[in-house]
Coordinates of C-alpha atoms in Angstrom, one line a residue:
M1 CA 0.2 0.1 0.0
D2 CA 3.1 2.4 0.3
I3 CA 1.2 4.8 2.8
T4 CA 4.8 6.6 3.8
R5 CA 5.9 6.8 0.1
F6 CA 2.5 8.2 -1.0
I7 CA 2.6 11.0 1.7
V8 CA 6.2 11.9 1.1
S9 CA 6.0 12.0 -2.6
Q10 CA 2.8 14.2 -2.5
R11 CA 4.8 16.5 -0.1
E12 CA 7.9 16.8 -2.0
K13 CA 6.0 17.5 -5.6
A14 CA 3.9 20.2 -4.2
L15 CA 6.7 22.0 -1.8
L16 CA 9.2 21.9 -4.5
V17 CA 7.3 24.6 -6.2
G18 CA 5.1 26.2 -3.7
D19 CA 4.3 26.5 -0.3
Y20 CA 1.8 25.0 2.1
G21 CA -1.1 27.0 0.7
S22 CA -0.5 25.5 -2.8
Y23 CA 0.1 22.2 -1.5
R24 CA -3.7 22.4 0.1
K25 CA -5.1 23.3 -3.2
Q26 CA -3.3 20.7 -4.7
L27 CA -4.7 18.1 -2.1
S28 CA -8.2 19.3 -2.8
R29 CA -7.9 18.9 -6.6
R30 CA -6.5 15.5 -6.2
L31 CA -9.2 14.5 -3.4
L32 CA -11.9 15.4 -6.0
V33 CA -10.5 13.4 -8.7
V34 CA -10.1 10.0 -6.6
R35 CA -13.5 10.5 -5.3
K36 CA -15.0 10.8 -8.8
K37 CA -13.0 7.9 -10.0
L38 CA -14.2 5.8 -7.1
N39 CA -17.6 7.0 -7.5
Y40 CA -17.7 8.4 -3.8
S41 CA -18.4 11.9 -4.5
S42 CA -21.5 13.5 -3.1
R43 CA -24.6 13.8 -5.4
G44 CA -27.4 16.2 -5.1
R45 CA -26.8 18.7 -2.4
K46 CA -23.3 20.0 -1.6
Y47 CA -23.3 19.0 2.1
T48 CA -24.9 15.6 1.8
T49 CA -23.5 13.2 4.4
K50 CA -21.2 10.7 2.7
S51 CA -21.1 6.9 3.5
P52 CA -18.2 6.2 5.9
I53 CA -15.4 4.2 4.2
T54 CA -15.3 0.7 5.4
A55 CA -12.8 -2.1 5.5
E56 CA -14.6 -4.0 2.8
D57 CA -14.2 -0.7 0.6
I58 CA -10.1 -0.9 1.3
A59 CA -10.1 -4.5 0.3
S60 CA -11.8 -3.8 -2.8
N61 CA -9.8 -0.9 -3.8
H62 CA -6.8 0.4 -2.2
E63 CA -7.4 3.9 -3.5
F64 CA -10.0 4.2 -0.7
I65 CA -6.9 4.6 1.6
H66 CA -5.9 7.6 -0.5
I67 CA -9.2 9.4 0.3
L68 CA -8.6 9.2 3.9
L69 CA -4.7 10.2 3.7
L70 CA -5.5 13.0 1.3
T71 CA -8.1 14.5 3.6
S72 CA -5.7 14.1 6.6
E73 CA -2.8 15.8 4.9
R74 CA -5.2 18.7 3.6
A75 CA -6.0 19.5 7.2
W76 CA -2.3 19.3 8.0
A77 CA -1.3 21.5 5.1
L78 CA -3.6 24.1 6.4
A79 CA -2.3 24.1 9.9
M80 CA 1.2 24.3 8.5
Y81 CA 0.2 27.2 6.3
M82 CA -1.3 29.2 9.0
K83 CA 1.8 28.5 11.2
S84 CA 4.2 29.6 8.5
T85 CA 2.4 32.7 7.8
H86 CA 2.6 33.9 11.4
A87 CA 6.2 32.9 11.7
A88 CA 7.0 35.2 8.5
D89 CA 5.2 38.1 10.0
S90 CA 7.7 39.9 11.7
N91 CA 5.3 42.0 13.7
A92 CA 3.3 39.3 15.2
Q93 CA 4.1 37.7 18.4
G94 CA 4.2 34.0 17.7
T95 CA 1.0 32.1 17.1
T96 CA -1.4 32.8 20.1
G97 CA -5.1 33.0 20.9
S98 CA -7.6 31.9 18.2
T99 CA -4.8 31.1 15.5
K100 CA -3.1 28.7 18.0
R101 CA -6.6 26.9 18.7
H102 CA -7.2 26.9 15.0
I103 CA -3.8 25.3 14.2
V104 CA -4.4 22.7 16.9
S105 CA -7.9 22.1 15.6
K106 CA -6.6 21.1 12.0
L107 CA -4.0 19.0 13.4
R108 CA -6.4 17.1 15.5
K109 CA -8.7 16.9 12.5
A110 CA -5.8 15.4 10.5
S111 CA -4.9 12.8 13.5
N112 CA -8.5 11.8 13.6
H113 CA -8.4 10.9 10.0
A114 CA -5.3 8.9 10.4
A115 CA -6.8 7.1 13.4
H116 CA -9.8 6.1 11.5
L117 CA -7.6 4.6 8.8
V118 CA -5.5 2.7 11.5
N119 CA -8.8 1.3 13.0
L120 CA -9.9 0.1 9.4
L121 CA -6.6 -1.5 8.5
Q122 CA -6.6 -3.1 11.9
D123 CA -9.5 -5.3 10.8
T124 CA -7.2 -7.7 8.7
E125 CA -9.8 -10.2 7.9
K126 CA -12.0 -7.6 6.0
S127 CA -9.3 -5.0 4.8
K128 CA -6.9 -7.6 3.9
A129 CA -4.1 -5.1 5.1
P130 CA -0.4 -6.5 5.6
T131 CA 1.3 -5.7 8.9
E132 CA 3.7 -3.1 7.3
S133 CA 0.8 -1.0 6.2
I134 CA -0.7 -1.1 9.5
L135 CA 2.5 0.0 11.2
E136 CA 3.0 2.8 8.6
A137 CA -0.5 4.0 9.3
R138 CA 0.0 4.1 12.9
A139 CA 3.5 5.9 12.5
Y140 CA 1.8 8.5 10.6
Q141 CA -1.0 8.8 12.9
Q142 CA 1.7 9.3 15.7
S143 CA 3.5 11.9 14.0
L144 CA 0.6 13.9 13.8
Q145 CA -0.2 13.3 17.3
G146 CA 3.2 14.5 18.4
A147 CA 2.7 17.7 16.2
I148 CA -0.2 18.3 18.3
E149 CA 1.4 17.8 21.5
F150 CA 4.3 20.1 20.1
E151 CA 1.9 23.1 19.4
K152 CA 0.2 22.6 22.8
K153 CA 3.8 22.5 24.4
A154 CA 3.2 19.2 26.1
W155 CA 6.7 18.1 25.9
E156 CA 6.5 14.9 27.6
Q157 CA 3.5 13.7 25.7
C158 CA 5.4 14.9 22.7
L159 CA 8.3 12.8 23.3
R160 CA 6.1 9.8 23.8
S161 CA 4.3 10.1 20.5
Y162 CA 7.4 10.8 18.5
S163 CA 9.4 8.1 20.1
E164 CA 6.7 5.4 18.9
T165 CA 6.9 7.1 15.6
R166 CA 10.5 6.7 15.3
L167 CA 10.7 3.1 16.7
L168 CA 8.1 2.2 13.9
Y169 CA 9.9 3.9 11.0
I170 CA 13.3 2.2 12.0
S171 CA 11.5 -1.1 12.2
L172 CA 10.0 -0.6 8.8
A173 CA 13.2 0.6 7.3
R174 CA 14.8 -2.6 8.3
S175 CA 12.2 -4.8 6.8
V176 CA 11.8 -3.0 3.4
G177 CA 14.4 -2.9 0.5
N178 CA 17.2 -0.4 -0.1
K179 CA 14.9 1.9 -2.2
Q180 CA 12.3 2.4 0.3
E181 CA 14.7 2.7 3.3
D182 CA 16.0 6.1 2.4
V183 CA 12.4 7.4 2.4
F184 CA 12.1 6.4 6.0
K185 CA 15.7 7.7 7.0
D186 CA 15.0 10.9 5.0
L187 CA 11.7 11.5 6.9
L188 CA 13.4 10.8 10.4
A189 CA 16.3 13.1 9.7
R190 CA 13.9 16.0 8.7
T191 CA 11.1 16.0 11.1
I192 CA 11.3 13.2 13.8
D193 CA 14.8 13.7 15.1
P194 CA 14.8 17.5 15.3
S195 CA 11.4 17.3 17.2
L196 CA 12.7 14.8 19.6
R197 CA 15.8 16.9 20.3
F198 CA 14.0 20.0 20.7
A199 CA 11.2 18.5 23.1
A200 CA 14.2 17.0 25.2
H201 CA 15.8 20.5 25.3
Q202 CA 12.6 21.9 26.5
L203 CA 12.4 19.2 29.4
K204 CA 16.1 20.3 30.3
L205 CA 17.4 16.8 29.5
P206 CA 21.2 16.8 28.9
R207 CA 22.6 16.8 25.6
T208 CA 24.7 13.8 26.4
I209 CA 21.8 11.5 26.1
S210 CA 21.2 10.2 22.7
I211 CA 18.1 10.2 20.8
E212 CA 18.2 6.2 21.1
M213 CA 18.2 6.7 24.8
I214 CA 15.3 9.2 24.8
V215 CA 13.1 6.8 22.8
M216 CA 13.9 3.7 25.2
R217 CA 13.0 6.2 28.3
Y218 CA 9.7 7.6 26.9
I219 CA 8.4 4.6 24.8
Q220 CA 5.0 3.3 25.9
R221 CA 5.4 -0.6 26.0
D222 CA 2.3 -1.4 28.1
N223 CA -0.8 -2.4 26.2
N224 CA 0.7 -1.3 22.9
R225 CA 0.1 -3.9 20.4
Y226 CA 2.2 -2.0 17.6
I227 CA 5.4 -2.2 19.8
T228 CA 4.8 -5.9 20.6
E229 CA 4.7 -6.5 16.8
V230 CA 7.9 -4.6 16.4
S231 CA 9.5 -6.5 19.1
K232 CA 8.8 -9.9 17.3
S233 CA 10.4 -8.9 14.1
N234 CA 13.2 -6.6 15.5
P235 CA 13.8 -7.7 19.2
D236 CA 17.1 -5.5 19.5
L237 CA 15.1 -2.4 18.9
L238 CA 13.7 -2.7 22.5
Q239 CA 16.4 -4.3 24.3
E240 CA 18.3 -1.9 26.7
S241 CA 21.3 -2.1 24.5
G242 CA 19.6 0.3 22.1
V243 CA 20.3 -0.5 18.6
A244 CA 22.3 -3.6 19.4
A245 CA 25.0 -1.7 21.2
K246 CA 26.0 -2.4 24.6
K247 CA 25.6 0.1 27.2
N248 CA 27.4 0.4 30.9
A249 CA 25.8 1.0 34.2
Q250 CA 25.2 4.6 33.5
G251 CA 23.1 4.1 30.4
E252 CA 25.6 5.3 28.0
L253 CA 27.3 3.3 25.2
A254 CA 30.3 1.4 26.3
D255 CA 32.6 2.1 23.5
T256 CA 31.6 5.9 23.0
P257 CA 34.3 8.1 23.6
K258 CA 33.8 10.9 26.1
T259 CA 36.5 13.3 25.1
I260 CA 38.6 13.9 21.9
T261 CA 42.0 15.4 21.6
W262 CA 43.2 17.6 19.0
R263 CA 46.9 18.5 19.0
S264 CA 47.5 19.4 22.8
R265 CA 43.8 20.0 23.5
T266 CA 41.3 17.5 25.1
V267 CA 37.6 18.7 25.2
K268 CA 34.7 16.7 26.5
L269 CA 32.0 15.5 24.1
E270 CA 28.8 16.9 25.4
D271 CA 26.7 16.1 22.2
A272 CA 25.8 12.4 22.3
T273 CA 25.1 12.2 18.5
T274 CA 28.6 13.3 17.8
A275 CA 30.0 10.9 20.4
Q276 CA 28.2 8.2 18.5
A277 CA 29.3 9.2 15.3
L278 CA 33.0 9.1 16.5
A279 CA 32.3 5.5 17.8
S280 CA 31.1 4.6 14.5
V281 CA 34.1 6.0 13.0
S282 CA 36.5 4.0 15.3
A283 CA 34.6 0.7 14.7
A284 CA 34.9 1.3 10.9
G285 CA 38.6 2.0 11.2
T286 CA 39.1 -1.2 13.0
K287 CA 37.1 -3.2 10.5
L288 CA 39.2 -1.6 7.6
A289 CA 42.4 -2.5 9.4
S290 CA 41.4 -6.0 9.9
F291 CA 40.4 -6.4 6.2
L292 CA 43.8 -5.0 5.0
D293 CA 45.8 -7.3 7.6
T294 CA 43.9 -10.5 6.2
N295 CA 44.2 -9.4 2.4
P296 CA 47.4 -7.9 2.1
D297 CA 47.8 -9.1 -1.7
A298 CA 44.3 -7.6 -2.5
D299 CA 44.0 -5.4 -5.7
R300 CA 44.3 -1.8 -4.9
R301 CA 40.7 -1.1 -6.0
V302 CA 39.5 -3.5 -3.8
K303 CA 41.4 -1.9 -1.0
A304 CA 40.2 1.5 -1.9
A305 CA 36.6 0.2 -1.7
A306 CA 37.1 -1.0 1.8
F307 CA 37.6 2.7 2.8
D308 CA 33.8 3.7 1.7
D309 CA 32.5 2.6 5.4
V310 CA 34.9 4.9 7.3
L311 CA 34.5 7.8 4.9
I312 CA 30.8 7.5 5.3
S313 CA 31.3 7.4 9.1
S314 CA 33.5 10.3 9.1
Q315 CA 31.3 12.4 7.1
D316 CA 28.5 11.5 9.3
A317 CA 30.6 12.8 12.4
V318 CA 31.2 16.0 10.5
D319 CA 27.5 16.6 9.8
A320 CA 26.7 15.7 13.5
V321 CA 29.2 18.3 14.8
K322 CA 27.9 20.9 12.3
T323 CA 24.3 20.2 13.4
A324 CA 25.2 20.7 17.0
I325 CA 27.0 24.0 16.5
D326 CA 23.8 25.3 14.3
E327 CA 21.5 24.4 17.2
L328 CA 23.7 26.4 19.8
T329 CA 23.8 29.1 17.5
A330 CA 20.0 29.2 17.2
E331 CA 19.7 29.3 20.9
G332 CA 21.7 32.6 20.9
V333 CA 24.9 31.0 22.6
A334 CA 27.8 33.2 22.0
Q335 CA 31.2 32.1 20.3
G336 CA 33.1 32.5 23.5
D337 CA 31.1 30.1 25.3
L338 CA 32.8 26.9 26.7
R339 CA 30.3 24.7 24.8
M340 CA 30.7 26.4 21.6
Q341 CA 34.6 26.5 21.9
S342 CA 34.6 22.7 22.7
L343 CA 32.6 22.1 19.5
Q344 CA 34.6 24.1 17.3
I345 CA 37.8 22.1 18.5
T346 CA 35.7 19.0 17.8
R347 CA 34.9 20.2 14.2
T348 CA 38.5 20.8 13.5
A349 CA 39.4 17.3 14.7
V350 CA 36.7 15.4 12.9
N351 CA 37.2 17.3 9.7
Y352 CA 40.9 16.8 9.8
N353 CA 40.3 13.1 10.4
L354 CA 38.1 12.9 7.5
V355 CA 40.9 14.6 5.2
E356 CA 43.1 12.0 6.4
W357 CA 40.9 9.3 5.4
R358 CA 40.5 10.6 2.1
V359 CA 44.4 11.1 1.5
G360 CA 44.9 7.5 2.6
R361 CA 42.5 6.1 0.0
N362 CA 44.2 8.2 -2.6
R363 CA 47.7 6.9 -1.6
V364 CA 46.3 3.3 -1.8
L365 CA 44.9 4.0 -5.3
C366 CA 48.2 5.3 -6.3
G367 CA 50.1 2.0 -5.8
A368 CA 53.3 0.9 -4.1
Q369 CA 55.3 3.6 -2.3
D370 CA 52.5 6.2 -3.3
G371 CA 53.2 5.9 -6.7
A372 CA 56.8 6.6 -6.7
T373 CA 57.4 3.4 -8.9
F374 CA 55.9 2.9 -12.1
E375 CA 56.1 -0.4 -13.8
S376 CA 54.3 -1.6 -17.1
Q377 CA 51.3 -3.9 -16.3
P378 CA 50.9 -7.0 -18.5
V379 CA 48.3 -7.1 -21.1
K380 CA 45.5 -9.3 -20.6
Q381 CA 45.5 -12.0 -23.3
P382 CA 42.0 -13.5 -24.4
K383 CA 41.3 -16.8 -23.0
K384 CA 40.2 -18.1 -26.5
P385 CA 42.9 -19.9 -28.3
R386 CA 43.9 -18.7 -31.7
A387 CA 42.3 -20.3 -34.7
D388 CA 45.8 -21.3 -36.2
G389 CA 46.5 -23.1 -32.9
K390 CA 49.8 -20.9 -32.2
P391 CA 50.3 -19.6 -28.8
R392 CA 49.6 -15.9 -28.4
V393 CA 52.6 -13.6 -28.0
A394 CA 52.7 -11.3 -25.1
H395 CA 52.5 -7.5 -25.8
E396 CA 53.8 -4.8 -23.9
E397 CA 51.7 -2.1 -22.4
S398 CA 50.7 0.6 -25.0
T399 CA 51.9 4.0 -24.4
G400 CA 48.1 5.4 -24.3
R401 CA 47.3 3.0 -21.4
R402 CA 50.6 4.3 -19.4
L403 CA 49.5 7.9 -20.0
T404 CA 46.1 7.1 -18.7
R405 CA 47.5 5.7 -15.7
L406 CA 49.6 8.5 -15.0
K407 CA 47.1 11.0 -15.7
E408 CA 44.8 9.1 -12.9
R409 CA 47.8 9.5 -10.5
V410 CA 47.9 13.0 -11.0
V411 CA 44.3 13.5 -10.5
L412 CA 44.7 11.7 -7.1
Y413 CA 47.8 13.8 -6.1
D414 CA 45.7 17.0 -7.1
S415 CA 42.7 15.6 -4.8
S416 CA 45.2 15.2 -1.8
L417 CA 46.7 18.7 -2.2
Q418 CA 43.1 20.3 -2.4
S419 CA 42.4 18.3 0.8
L420 CA 45.5 19.7 2.6
D421 CA 44.7 23.2 1.4
S422 CA 41.4 23.0 3.0
V423 CA 42.9 22.0 6.5
K424 CA 44.3 25.3 6.7
G425 CA 40.5 27.0 6.8
F426 CA 39.6 24.9 9.8
P427 CA 39.0 26.8 13.1
G428 CA 42.3 27.5 15.1
V429 CA 44.6 26.0 12.6
A430 CA 45.8 29.3 11.2
A431 CA 47.3 30.2 14.6
D432 CA 49.3 26.9 15.1
Q433 CA 52.4 27.9 13.1
A434 CA 54.1 24.5 13.9
F435 CA 50.9 22.6 12.3
I436 CA 51.1 24.9 9.2
N437 CA 54.8 24.2 8.7
E438 CA 53.8 20.1 9.1
L439 CA 51.1 20.8 6.5
D440 CA 53.6 22.6 4.2
T441 CA 56.2 19.6 4.3
K442 CA 53.5 17.0 3.5
K443 CA 52.1 19.1 0.6
A444 CA 55.8 19.4 -0.7
Y445 CA 56.0 15.6 -0.5
F446 CA 52.7 15.0 -2.5
S447 CA 53.7 17.8 -4.9
S448 CA 57.2 16.2 -5.8
L449 CA 55.1 12.8 -6.4
R450 CA 52.9 14.9 -8.9
C451 CA 55.9 16.4 -10.6
L452 CA 57.3 12.9 -11.0
A453 CA 54.2 11.6 -12.7
I454 CA 54.1 14.5 -15.0
A455 CA 57.8 13.9 -15.8
R456 CA 57.3 10.4 -16.7
S457 CA 54.4 11.4 -19.1
H458 CA 56.8 13.9 -20.7
T459 CA 59.2 10.9 -21.2
L460 CA 56.8 8.8 -22.8
H461 CA 56.2 11.5 -25.3
G462 CA 59.9 11.6 -25.8
N463 CA 60.4 15.3 -24.0
K464 CA 63.6 14.5 -22.1
R465 CA 64.3 18.2 -21.5
N466 CA 60.8 19.0 -20.0
A467 CA 61.1 15.8 -18.0
L468 CA 64.4 16.9 -16.5
A469 CA 63.0 20.2 -15.5
L470 CA 60.1 18.5 -13.6
L471 CA 62.5 16.1 -11.9
A472 CA 64.8 18.8 -10.7
R473 CA 61.5 20.6 -9.4
A474 CA 60.6 17.4 -7.8
A475 CA 63.9 16.8 -6.2
E476 CA 63.6 20.5 -4.7
L477 CA 60.3 19.6 -3.2
S478 CA 61.6 16.5 -1.6
S479 CA 64.6 18.0 -0.1
Q480 CA 62.0 20.5 1.7
A481 CA 60.1 17.6 2.9
T482 CA 63.1 15.8 4.5
S483 CA 63.7 18.8 6.6
F484 CA 60.7 17.9 8.8
S485 CA 60.7 15.2 11.4
P486 CA 57.5 13.2 11.2
S487 CA 55.3 13.1 14.1
A488 CA 53.9 9.5 15.9
E489 CA 52.6 7.1 13.8
S490 CA 48.8 6.7 13.4
S491 CA 46.9 4.5 15.9
N492 CA 45.4 2.4 13.0
K493 CA 48.5 0.4 12.1
G494 CA 48.9 -0.7 8.4
I495 CA 46.5 1.7 7.2
L496 CA 47.8 4.6 5.0
K497 CA 46.6 7.9 6.1
L498 CA 48.3 11.4 6.2
E499 CA 51.3 10.5 8.0
V500 CA 54.6 10.4 6.2
S501 CA 57.6 8.5 7.4
S502 CA 61.3 9.5 7.2
G503 CA 61.9 6.2 5.3
Q504 CA 59.4 7.1 2.5
V505 CA 60.6 10.7 2.3
N506 CA 64.3 9.5 2.0
S507 CA 63.6 6.8 -0.5
L508 CA 61.6 9.2 -2.9
K509 CA 64.7 11.7 -2.5
D510 CA 67.1 9.1 -3.7
L511 CA 65.0 8.0 -6.6
L512 CA 64.7 11.6 -7.8
D513 CA 68.3 12.2 -7.3
R514 CA 69.0 9.3 -9.4
S515 CA 66.5 10.2 -12.1
V516 CA 68.0 13.8 -12.4
L517 CA 71.4 12.6 -12.9
Q518 CA 70.3 10.0 -15.5
Y519 CA 68.0 12.5 -17.5
R520 CA 70.8 15.1 -17.4
A521 CA 73.1 12.7 -19.0
L522 CA 70.4 11.7 -21.6
V523 CA 69.8 15.3 -22.5
E524 CA 73.6 16.1 -22.9
L525 CA 73.9 13.1 -25.1
E526 CA 70.8 14.4 -27.2
D527 CA 72.5 17.8 -27.4
L528 CA 75.6 16.1 -28.8
R529 CA 73.8 13.9 -31.2
S530 CA 72.0 17.1 -32.5
E531 CA 75.3 18.9 -32.9
T532 CA 76.8 16.0 -34.7
S533 CA 73.6 15.7 -37.0
E534 CA 73.9 19.3 -38.0
K535 CA 77.6 19.0 -38.8
N536 CA 77.0 16.1 -41.0
D537 CA 74.2 17.8 -42.8
S538 CA 76.5 20.8 -43.6
R539 CA 79.4 18.4 -44.8
S540 CA 77.0 16.8 -47.2
I541 CA 76.4 20.2 -49.2
P542 CA 79.3 20.4 -51.9
M543 CA 82.0 23.1 -51.3
I544 CA 81.0 25.0 -54.4
E545 CA 77.7 25.8 -53.0
R546 CA 79.3 27.0 -49.6
L547 CA 81.9 29.6 -50.7
D548 CA 80.6 32.1 -48.5
E549 CA 81.3 30.0 -45.5
Y550 CA 84.9 29.4 -43.9
P551 CA 85.3 25.9 -43.0
P552 CA 87.1 25.8 -39.6
E553 CA 88.1 22.0 -40.0
G554 CA 89.4 22.2 -43.3
V555 CA 88.2 21.6 -46.7
D556 CA 86.8 18.2 -47.7
L557 CA 88.6 17.6 -51.1
T558 CA 86.0 14.7 -51.7
N559 CA 83.0 16.9 -52.0
L560 CA 84.1 19.9 -53.9
A561 CA 81.3 19.7 -56.5
T562 CA 78.5 17.5 -57.9
Y563 CA 79.6 15.6 -60.9
P564 CA 78.1 14.9 -63.1
P565 CA 76.0 17.9 -62.9
K566 CA 72.3 17.7 -62.2
L567 CA 69.3 19.6 -63.7
Q568 CA 68.5 22.2 -61.3
P569 CA 66.3 25.4 -61.3
I570 CA 68.0 28.9 -61.6
P571 CA 66.7 32.2 -60.8
V572 CA 65.6 34.2 -63.8
K573 CA 66.8 38.0 -64.5
P574 CA 64.0 40.3 -63.5
I575 CA 64.6 42.5 -66.5
F576 CA 63.4 39.8 -68.9
L577 CA 60.1 39.9 -67.2
D578 CA 59.8 43.5 -67.5
T579 CA 60.6 43.7 -71.0
A580 CA 58.1 40.8 -71.9
W581 CA 55.5 42.6 -70.2
N582 CA 54.7 45.0 -73.1
Y583 CA 54.5 42.1 -75.6
I584 CA 52.8 39.2 -73.7
D585 CA 49.0 39.0 -73.4
Y586 CA 48.4 38.1 -69.8
P587 CA 45.2 36.8 -68.7
G588 CA 42.9 39.7 -67.3
R589 CA 44.8 42.3 -69.3
P590 CA 42.6 44.5 -72.2
K591 CA 44.3 44.0 -75.5
K592 CA 46.2 47.0 -77.0
G593 CA 43.4 47.7 -79.9
T594 CA 40.6 47.6 -77.4
A595 CA 42.4 50.0 -75.0
A596 CA 42.9 52.5 -78.0
A597 CA 39.1 52.4 -78.9
G598 CA 38.1 52.7 -75.7
G599 CA 40.4 56.0 -75.4
A600 CA 38.7 57.4 -78.6
K601 CA 35.4 57.0 -77.1
A602 CA 36.5 58.8 -74.0
E603 CA 37.7 61.6 -76.2
D604 CA 34.4 62.1 -78.0
T605 CA 32.4 62.1 -74.8
S606 CA 35.0 64.6 -73.3
S607 CA 34.6 66.9 -76.1
V608 CA 30.9 67.5 -75.5
V609 CA 30.6 70.5 -72.8
E610 CA 27.4 70.6 -70.9
P611 CA 26.4 74.3 -70.0
K612 CA 27.1 75.3 -66.6
K613 CA 24.2 75.9 -64.3
E614 CA 23.9 79.1 -62.6
T615 CA 24.6 78.6 -58.9
K616 CA 23.6 80.6 -56.0
K617 CA 26.3 82.4 -53.9
G618 CA 26.0 83.8 -50.4
W619 CA 24.3 82.7 -47.3
F620 CA 20.7 83.5 -48.4
G621 CA 20.8 82.6 -52.0
F622 CA 22.1 86.0 -53.3
G623 CA 25.4 87.0 -54.0
R624 CA 27.5 90.1 -54.5

């Protein structure tokens, strides 16, 4: 029946191009169409009482559900339209008095229609409704009930309603496929979780309590058939572990970090969502380390794909910190407040951690020694044997494939350098000069690798002189990187991140120094070869044609002239052409007789003199 998908799609289509008022009008038109289609429209008088929808009607046609949903959504849209209108009015002091009662009345009307739908679907013998549809209808009805309590500022009842809604949607997200799972998660992130967090704030609950703990505390389990149904399909949702995670005696996650350290500062994690996100990052990092240890010979692309989970978890941690900062800013907390300062430090730490994982993934994709070595890959041979029965000859990797691989490495190095540049914009980084110097040395290391890859591409094109210049620049950058003493190694052993050891830098510098000497010799040989070829070309011309040149190495008596002489073009004297101009009829030049006749006609016409017309002189038509 897809109740949740139907509601979400209706809201997205309307709110994408309009507001809640246009959404309400669209729902009215849609409701009229559905009623006519089902022959459920009122006949005769306008306000004729319609027959109620029964469970048998739903069993016969599922579009009867749409009538109840559209009616409920229309009342909800009107309430939201009135609320948004008063919120946009700067002169109004919130929604108070009759407007507040009107909004609550419309929300109650929407909740009653949703409750009626739940009662109809519960009669499974007549409605033939599956369990998932009943849970979806119940979650929708509880979300509307939570909105009513939210407007009435009954925060405890609001938490109860929204807690049941969240639990039902999480259970449904687990039972449906991947396509519909995003619908439930998006609904939770946009509506349910912010409402739960705001209501908990109004009840003065500490921010260290996670949303899962709030749900476990305020969920109504007694005499609730829907929660009982959820416990059968997902028993871990109602356990004290909370989403299958172990908690200690204080009710907090056992593996959740309490503090976070950035450089020499350690701050306390007061936001529970951020702490859980960091715990997920730690778990994903441990999983990645175990995978790399058990699969050391795996392909580099397979290893890079294993970084996806930790990158997603790190991005979730960044988003959680940003949300916490936005909430404090909305509450009017000053930037100098201790909570805000702690969150800013946490923000820098989690962003830098995300940059480390991104750079580590790029280094894995570059290959061994961060791409310092470049070996030709074997070309895959087709498994099908040749028609003549002869064995296939192994071919070397083409130049185009090598250039493509080098281009991919340059793109990865550029991505790493951009990530390092972004670190300087994090809060508190600009004032740490030692950390800035550390970033500059790491940037010099990756820049030298980038120059090395570009130099190899010039080598494949045969431009050894350009390759020598790039190698010299790479050697200069690598010498800058060796001046920095690396910090302590990462806690995740075996995982490449942003740390660069002194051994890696020294090996790269040795490689570049050898390459510079090699290509300097190759360029010198190329210059000597070009000079020799120029001398050979000049000696191939006979001496009789080079009388204006002085031979410093002596005259080659074996090459004085070409004998026997060959037929060669010689320049013609210009005077011959000037003399012939008067006697040769060139194309486009008029003949001599025609020119004379034309001249006679011109004389006859010139002999006829036309009488001169009297002209006026002066300014006003009369002269002196």
